[in-house]
mmCIF file of C-alpha atoms and ligand atoms in Angstrom:
data_model
loop_
_atom_site.group_PDB
_atom_site.id
_atom_site.type_symbol
_atom_site.label_atom_id
_atom_site.label_comp_id
_atom_site.label_asym_id
_atom_site.label_seq_id
_atom_site.Cartn_x
_atom_site.Cartn_y
_atom_site.Cartn_z
ATOM 1 C CA UNK A 1 12.249 -39.523 9.322
ATOM 2 C CA UNK A 2 11.066 -37.491 6.392
ATOM 3 C CA UNK A 3 10.869 -33.711 6.590
ATOM 4 C CA UNK A 4 7.382 -32.293 6.178
ATOM 5 C CA UNK A 5 6.824 -29.045 4.347
ATOM 6 C CA UNK A 6 3.657 -27.041 4.807
ATOM 7 C CA UNK A 7 3.306 -24.289 2.201
ATOM 8 C CA UNK A 8 0.917 -21.578 3.310
ATOM 9 C CA UNK A 9 0.095 -18.909 0.742
ATOM 10 C CA UNK A 10 -2.540 -16.259 0.308
ATOM 11 C CA UNK A 11 -3.204 -12.533 -0.090
ATOM 12 C CA UNK A 12 -2.232 -9.799 2.366
ATOM 13 C CA UNK A 13 -3.601 -9.961 5.908
ATOM 14 C CA UNK A 14 -5.403 -13.271 5.437
ATOM 15 C CA UNK A 15 -4.019 -14.438 8.800
ATOM 16 C CA UNK A 16 -1.202 -16.575 7.406
ATOM 17 C CA UNK A 17 1.497 -15.740 9.918
ATOM 18 C CA UNK A 18 -0.801 -16.028 12.944
ATOM 19 C CA UNK A 19 -1.943 -19.525 12.050
ATOM 20 C CA UNK A 20 1.416 -20.587 10.615
ATOM 21 C CA UNK A 21 3.084 -19.894 13.953
ATOM 22 C CA UNK A 22 0.448 -21.825 15.896
ATOM 23 C CA UNK A 23 0.475 -24.774 13.507
ATOM 24 C CA UNK A 24 4.291 -24.916 13.589
ATOM 25 C CA UNK A 25 4.265 -24.914 17.378
ATOM 26 C CA UNK A 26 1.631 -27.646 17.512
ATOM 27 C CA UNK A 27 3.597 -29.977 15.228
ATOM 28 C CA UNK A 28 7.059 -28.988 16.456
ATOM 29 C CA UNK A 29 8.057 -27.652 13.033
ATOM 30 C CA UNK A 30 10.066 -24.504 12.415
ATOM 31 C CA UNK A 31 8.278 -21.460 11.017
ATOM 32 C CA UNK A 32 9.531 -19.214 8.240
ATOM 33 C CA UNK A 33 7.880 -15.901 7.402
ATOM 34 C CA UNK A 34 9.098 -15.218 3.874
ATOM 35 C CA UNK A 35 7.235 -11.881 3.754
ATOM 36 C CA UNK A 36 9.566 -10.678 6.517
ATOM 37 C CA UNK A 37 12.508 -11.309 4.172
ATOM 38 C CA UNK A 38 11.035 -9.117 1.414
ATOM 39 C CA UNK A 39 10.218 -6.516 4.053
ATOM 40 C CA UNK A 40 13.798 -6.626 5.396
ATOM 41 C CA UNK A 41 15.213 -5.992 1.914
ATOM 42 C CA UNK A 42 12.776 -3.093 1.472
ATOM 43 C CA UNK A 43 13.791 -1.530 4.793
ATOM 44 C CA UNK A 44 17.499 -1.778 4.083
ATOM 45 C CA UNK A 45 17.121 -0.420 0.539
ATOM 46 C CA UNK A 46 15.200 2.598 1.853
ATOM 47 C CA UNK A 47 17.735 3.165 4.632
ATOM 48 C CA UNK A 48 20.573 2.884 2.116
ATOM 49 C CA UNK A 49 18.782 5.311 -0.222
ATOM 50 C CA UNK A 50 18.748 2.803 -3.021
ATOM 51 C CA UNK A 51 16.046 3.308 -5.639
ATOM 52 C CA UNK A 52 13.543 0.463 -5.084
ATOM 53 C CA UNK A 53 13.245 -0.167 -8.817
ATOM 54 C CA UNK A 54 17.027 -0.312 -9.379
ATOM 55 C CA UNK A 55 17.237 -4.092 -9.589
ATOM 56 C CA UNK A 56 21.000 -4.473 -9.906
ATOM 57 C CA UNK A 57 21.669 -2.120 -6.993
ATOM 58 C CA UNK A 58 19.100 -3.848 -4.772
ATOM 59 C CA UNK A 59 20.415 -7.309 -5.667
ATOM 60 C CA UNK A 60 24.029 -6.235 -5.034
ATOM 61 C CA UNK A 61 22.976 -4.916 -1.634
ATOM 62 C CA UNK A 62 21.041 -8.096 -0.837
ATOM 63 C CA UNK A 63 24.028 -10.345 -1.619
ATOM 64 C CA UNK A 64 25.906 -8.493 1.145
ATOM 65 C CA UNK A 65 23.014 -8.739 3.575
ATOM 66 C CA UNK A 66 22.330 -11.293 6.229
ATOM 67 C CA UNK A 67 18.688 -11.892 7.187
ATOM 68 C CA UNK A 68 18.028 -14.109 10.177
ATOM 69 C CA UNK A 69 15.214 -15.221 12.434
ATOM 70 C CA UNK A 70 15.018 -16.043 16.089
ATOM 71 C CA UNK A 71 12.016 -17.909 17.432
ATOM 72 C CA UNK A 72 9.907 -15.947 19.889
ATOM 73 C CA UNK A 73 6.435 -15.869 21.330
ATOM 74 C CA UNK A 74 4.164 -14.246 20.213
ATOM 75 C CA UNK A 75 6.409 -12.824 17.485
ATOM 76 C CA UNK A 76 9.362 -14.283 15.674
ATOM 77 C CA UNK A 77 12.300 -11.866 15.874
ATOM 78 C CA UNK A 78 13.835 -10.710 12.599
ATOM 79 C CA UNK A 79 17.389 -9.426 12.186
ATOM 80 C CA UNK A 80 19.234 -7.777 9.363
ATOM 81 C CA UNK A 81 23.027 -7.880 9.639
ATOM 82 C CA UNK A 82 22.577 -8.622 13.338
ATOM 83 C CA UNK A 83 20.256 -5.670 14.047
ATOM 84 C CA UNK A 84 16.729 -6.375 15.171
ATOM 85 C CA UNK A 85 14.092 -5.083 12.731
ATOM 86 C CA UNK A 86 11.052 -7.020 13.943
ATOM 87 C CA UNK A 87 8.927 -3.915 14.421
ATOM 88 C CA UNK A 88 10.547 -1.648 11.866
ATOM 89 C CA UNK A 89 9.473 -3.892 8.968
ATOM 90 C CA UNK A 90 5.777 -3.629 9.975
ATOM 91 C CA UNK A 91 5.620 0.133 9.502
ATOM 92 C CA UNK A 92 3.071 1.274 6.877
ATOM 93 C CA UNK A 93 5.864 2.777 4.755
ATOM 94 C CA UNK A 94 7.474 -0.649 4.376
ATOM 95 C CA UNK A 95 4.136 -2.427 3.890
ATOM 96 C CA UNK A 96 3.248 -0.081 1.053
ATOM 97 C CA UNK A 97 6.665 -0.310 -0.682
ATOM 98 C CA UNK A 98 7.425 -4.019 -0.345
ATOM 99 C CA UNK A 99 5.556 -5.134 -3.490
ATOM 100 C CA UNK A 100 7.958 -3.064 -5.597
ATOM 101 C CA UNK A 101 10.956 -4.929 -4.172
ATOM 102 C CA UNK A 102 9.072 -8.252 -4.447
ATOM 103 C CA UNK A 103 8.567 -7.738 -8.177
ATOM 104 C CA UNK A 104 12.330 -7.780 -8.869
ATOM 105 C CA UNK A 105 13.313 -11.152 -10.346
ATOM 106 C CA UNK A 106 16.871 -10.967 -9.014
ATOM 107 C CA UNK A 107 15.654 -10.358 -5.480
ATOM 108 C CA UNK A 108 13.226 -13.274 -5.716
ATOM 109 C CA UNK A 109 15.899 -15.640 -7.056
ATOM 110 C CA UNK A 110 18.194 -14.856 -4.130
ATOM 111 C CA UNK A 111 15.497 -15.060 -1.447
ATOM 112 C CA UNK A 112 13.988 -18.256 -2.881
ATOM 113 C CA UNK A 113 17.435 -19.890 -2.627
ATOM 114 C CA UNK A 114 17.726 -18.826 0.990
ATOM 115 C CA UNK A 115 14.190 -20.045 1.728
ATOM 116 C CA UNK A 116 14.947 -23.475 0.239
ATOM 117 C CA UNK A 117 18.076 -23.691 2.407
ATOM 118 C CA UNK A 118 16.009 -22.941 5.502
ATOM 119 C CA UNK A 119 13.479 -25.621 4.505
ATOM 120 C CA UNK A 120 16.272 -28.210 4.243
ATOM 121 C CA UNK A 121 16.977 -27.925 7.966
ATOM 122 C CA UNK A 122 13.779 -29.262 9.445
ATOM 123 C CA UNK A 123 10.082 -29.866 8.998
ATOM 124 C CA UNK A 124 8.654 -26.434 8.342
ATOM 125 C CA UNK A 125 5.615 -24.249 7.937
ATOM 126 C CA UNK A 126 6.523 -21.537 5.433
ATOM 127 C CA UNK A 127 4.186 -18.667 4.699
ATOM 128 C CA UNK A 128 4.239 -16.331 1.724
ATOM 129 C CA UNK A 129 2.809 -15.812 -1.757
ATOM 130 C CA UNK A 130 4.716 -18.290 -3.927
ATOM 131 C CA UNK A 131 5.660 -21.104 -1.542
ATOM 132 C CA UNK A 132 3.399 -23.757 -3.090
ATOM 133 C CA UNK A 133 4.016 -22.586 -6.660
ATOM 134 C CA UNK A 134 7.727 -21.702 -6.712
ATOM 135 C CA UNK A 135 9.698 -22.133 -3.481
ATOM 136 C CA UNK A 136 8.565 -25.622 -2.423
ATOM 137 C CA UNK A 137 6.566 -26.967 -5.389
ATOM 138 C CA UNK A 138 6.828 -30.516 -4.019
ATOM 139 C CA UNK A 139 5.516 -29.670 -0.548
ATOM 140 C CA UNK A 140 3.128 -32.442 0.551
ATOM 141 C CA UNK A 141 0.804 -29.935 2.204
ATOM 142 C CA UNK A 142 -0.248 -26.758 0.397
ATOM 143 C CA UNK A 143 -2.822 -24.405 1.790
ATOM 144 C CA UNK A 144 -4.183 -21.213 0.257
ATOM 145 C CA UNK A 145 -5.767 -18.936 2.866
ATOM 146 C CA UNK A 146 -8.245 -16.329 1.734
ATOM 147 C CA UNK A 147 -10.671 -13.903 3.402
ATOM 148 C CA UNK A 148 -12.819 -11.026 2.162
ATOM 149 C CA UNK A 149 -11.109 -7.648 1.786
ATOM 150 C CA UNK A 150 -13.345 -6.098 4.490
ATOM 151 C CA UNK A 151 -12.476 -8.833 6.949
ATOM 152 C CA UNK A 152 -8.771 -8.511 6.222
ATOM 153 C CA UNK A 153 -8.861 -4.718 6.563
ATOM 154 C CA UNK A 154 -10.626 -5.047 9.899
ATOM 155 C CA UNK A 155 -8.040 -7.525 11.176
ATOM 156 C CA UNK A 156 -5.221 -5.229 10.088
ATOM 157 C CA UNK A 157 -7.029 -2.285 11.706
ATOM 158 C CA UNK A 158 -7.199 -4.043 15.074
ATOM 159 C CA UNK A 159 -3.593 -5.168 14.790
ATOM 160 C CA UNK A 160 -2.513 -1.587 14.017
ATOM 161 C CA UNK A 161 -4.508 -0.154 16.936
ATOM 162 C CA UNK A 162 -2.632 -2.494 19.250
ATOM 163 C CA UNK A 163 0.604 -0.939 17.971
ATOM 164 C CA UNK A 164 -0.665 2.628 18.146
ATOM 165 C CA UNK A 165 -0.778 3.005 14.361
ATOM 166 C CA UNK A 166 -3.906 4.894 13.263
ATOM 167 C CA UNK A 167 -4.832 4.325 9.643
ATOM 168 C CA UNK A 168 -8.525 4.663 8.673
ATOM 169 C CA UNK A 169 -10.272 1.419 7.773
ATOM 170 C CA UNK A 170 -11.144 2.616 4.263
ATOM 171 C CA UNK A 171 -7.502 3.451 3.580
ATOM 172 C CA UNK A 172 -6.392 0.021 4.820
ATOM 173 C CA UNK A 173 -8.906 -1.585 2.468
ATOM 174 C CA UNK A 174 -7.471 0.367 -0.460
ATOM 175 C CA UNK A 175 -3.895 -0.458 0.512
ATOM 176 C CA UNK A 176 -4.702 -4.164 0.772
ATOM 177 C CA UNK A 177 -6.364 -4.125 -2.648
ATOM 178 C CA UNK A 178 -3.427 -2.304 -4.219
ATOM 179 C CA UNK A 179 -0.900 -4.722 -2.678
ATOM 180 C CA UNK A 180 -2.920 -7.797 -3.753
ATOM 181 C CA UNK A 181 -3.176 -6.389 -7.261
ATOM 182 C CA UNK A 182 0.583 -5.753 -7.477
ATOM 183 C CA UNK A 183 1.400 -9.172 -6.006
ATOM 184 C CA UNK A 184 -1.025 -10.984 -8.328
ATOM 185 C CA UNK A 185 -0.023 -9.245 -11.539
ATOM 186 C CA UNK A 186 3.795 -9.150 -11.283
ATOM 187 C CA UNK A 187 5.718 -11.085 -13.932
ATOM 188 C CA UNK A 188 7.816 -13.281 -11.648
ATOM 189 C CA UNK A 189 5.981 -15.813 -9.431
ATOM 190 C CA UNK A 190 2.754 -13.867 -8.976
ATOM 191 C CA UNK A 191 0.430 -14.714 -6.126
ATOM 192 C CA UNK A 192 -1.689 -17.635 -7.345
ATOM 193 C CA UNK A 193 -3.168 -20.704 -5.792
ATOM 194 C CA UNK A 194 -1.153 -23.818 -6.696
ATOM 195 C CA UNK A 195 -3.344 -26.318 -8.547
ATOM 196 C CA UNK A 196 -2.866 -28.829 -5.726
ATOM 197 C CA UNK A 197 -3.412 -26.366 -2.853
ATOM 198 C CA UNK A 198 -6.422 -26.604 -0.568
ATOM 199 C CA UNK A 199 -8.262 -23.316 -0.243
ATOM 200 C CA UNK A 200 -9.477 -22.270 3.199
ATOM 201 C CA UNK A 201 -11.727 -19.208 3.436
ATOM 202 C CA UNK A 202 -11.156 -17.755 6.902
ATOM 203 C CA UNK A 203 -13.655 -14.872 6.596
ATOM 204 C CA UNK A 204 -15.992 -16.112 9.304
ATOM 205 C CA UNK A 205 -13.592 -18.432 11.103
ATOM 206 C CA UNK A 206 -11.780 -17.885 14.385
ATOM 207 C CA UNK A 207 -8.012 -18.368 14.552
ATOM 208 C CA UNK A 208 -8.634 -21.564 16.505
ATOM 209 C CA UNK A 209 -10.971 -22.912 13.820
ATOM 210 C CA UNK A 210 -8.427 -22.194 11.094
ATOM 211 C CA UNK A 211 -5.686 -23.925 13.085
ATOM 212 C CA UNK A 212 -7.970 -26.948 13.586
ATOM 213 C CA UNK A 213 -8.814 -27.075 9.888
ATOM 214 C CA UNK A 214 -5.141 -26.932 8.876
ATOM 215 C CA UNK A 215 -4.258 -29.528 11.505
ATOM 216 C CA UNK A 216 -6.818 -31.851 9.946
ATOM 217 C CA UNK A 217 -5.392 -31.271 6.471
ATOM 218 C CA UNK A 218 -1.830 -31.952 7.648
ATOM 219 C CA UNK A 219 -2.833 -35.103 9.518
ATOM 220 C CA UNK A 220 -4.543 -36.429 6.399
ATOM 221 C CA UNK A 221 -1.398 -35.877 4.313
ATOM 222 C CA UNK A 222 1.336 -37.167 6.614
HETATM 223 O O1 C5P B 301 3.297 -11.620 4.114
HETATM 224 P P1 C5P B 301 3.648 -10.171 4.118
HETATM 225 O O2 C5P B 301 2.430 -9.285 4.045
HETATM 226 O O3 C5P B 301 4.556 -9.784 5.216
HETATM 227 O O4 C5P B 301 4.461 -9.965 2.766
HETATM 228 C C1 C5P B 301 4.919 -8.698 2.378
HETATM 229 C C2 C5P B 301 5.101 -8.639 0.869
HETATM 230 O O5 C5P B 301 6.207 -9.426 0.478
HETATM 231 C C3 C5P B 301 3.946 -9.129 0.011
HETATM 232 O O6 C5P B 301 2.949 -8.136 -0.193
HETATM 233 C C4 C5P B 301 4.644 -9.502 -1.282
HETATM 234 O O7 C5P B 301 4.866 -8.356 -2.080
HETATM 235 C C5 C5P B 301 5.988 -9.987 -0.806
HETATM 236 N N1 C5P B 301 6.080 -11.442 -0.705
HETATM 237 C C6 C5P B 301 6.320 -12.164 -1.856
HETATM 238 N N2 C5P B 301 6.547 -13.494 -1.800
HETATM 239 C C7 C5P B 301 6.507 -14.130 -0.629
HETATM 240 C C8 C5P B 301 6.230 -13.447 0.562
HETATM 241 C C9 C5P B 301 6.003 -12.083 0.490
HETATM 242 O O8 C5P B 301 6.352 -11.578 -2.935
HETATM 243 N N3 C5P B 301 6.762 -15.450 -0.611
#
């Protein structure tokens, strides 16, 4: 009765959380959106008027902060200190500030510990940037999802429209490129494909096709 870990990494808006949720449901695994944790810290730091680059202040705040998830369809609900922040953490202001928080080594150390604790509970699909390289380096299944910048910007655009957020496509493209660059060049656990991860390019694939492809990969490994 061994616990299976599926590490799902990749750049911004590559469709990780959408497929991670579906794959988790299909296999009966829990799902953990680690990006939501970095977003939650960013939101609370901004609300608490803590300078996002002040590592010791952010880490001190984080140690006093509870971040929790509640399963839900179609979205997983996210709570900080008991307050729901599911939608608040998707606001453009948070999206464009989160890489600063994610570059702080002390924040990463604390969140990685919490993520490993979550993964101890059950078989899991965990999505993020450093799951296969740092959080769960021994995960039997590692997938690296990519897609062209234009495709990712268009997906984000449609998602935003559904929420009534109007950001021009060109601006979204720029924001995605900036975030990828920050995430890939930071000193601590930058976004990189683990050497044993399988790359899946979702540019011209439907969500269903990606889920099928990942299902095949998991079934081959377990
Ligand atoms: O996946 P999502 O876009 O919600 O992630 C938000 C941000 O959180 C990323 O751009 C990255 O800066 C950070 N992140 C990270 N490591 C993870 C997950 C997210 O650094 N495992």
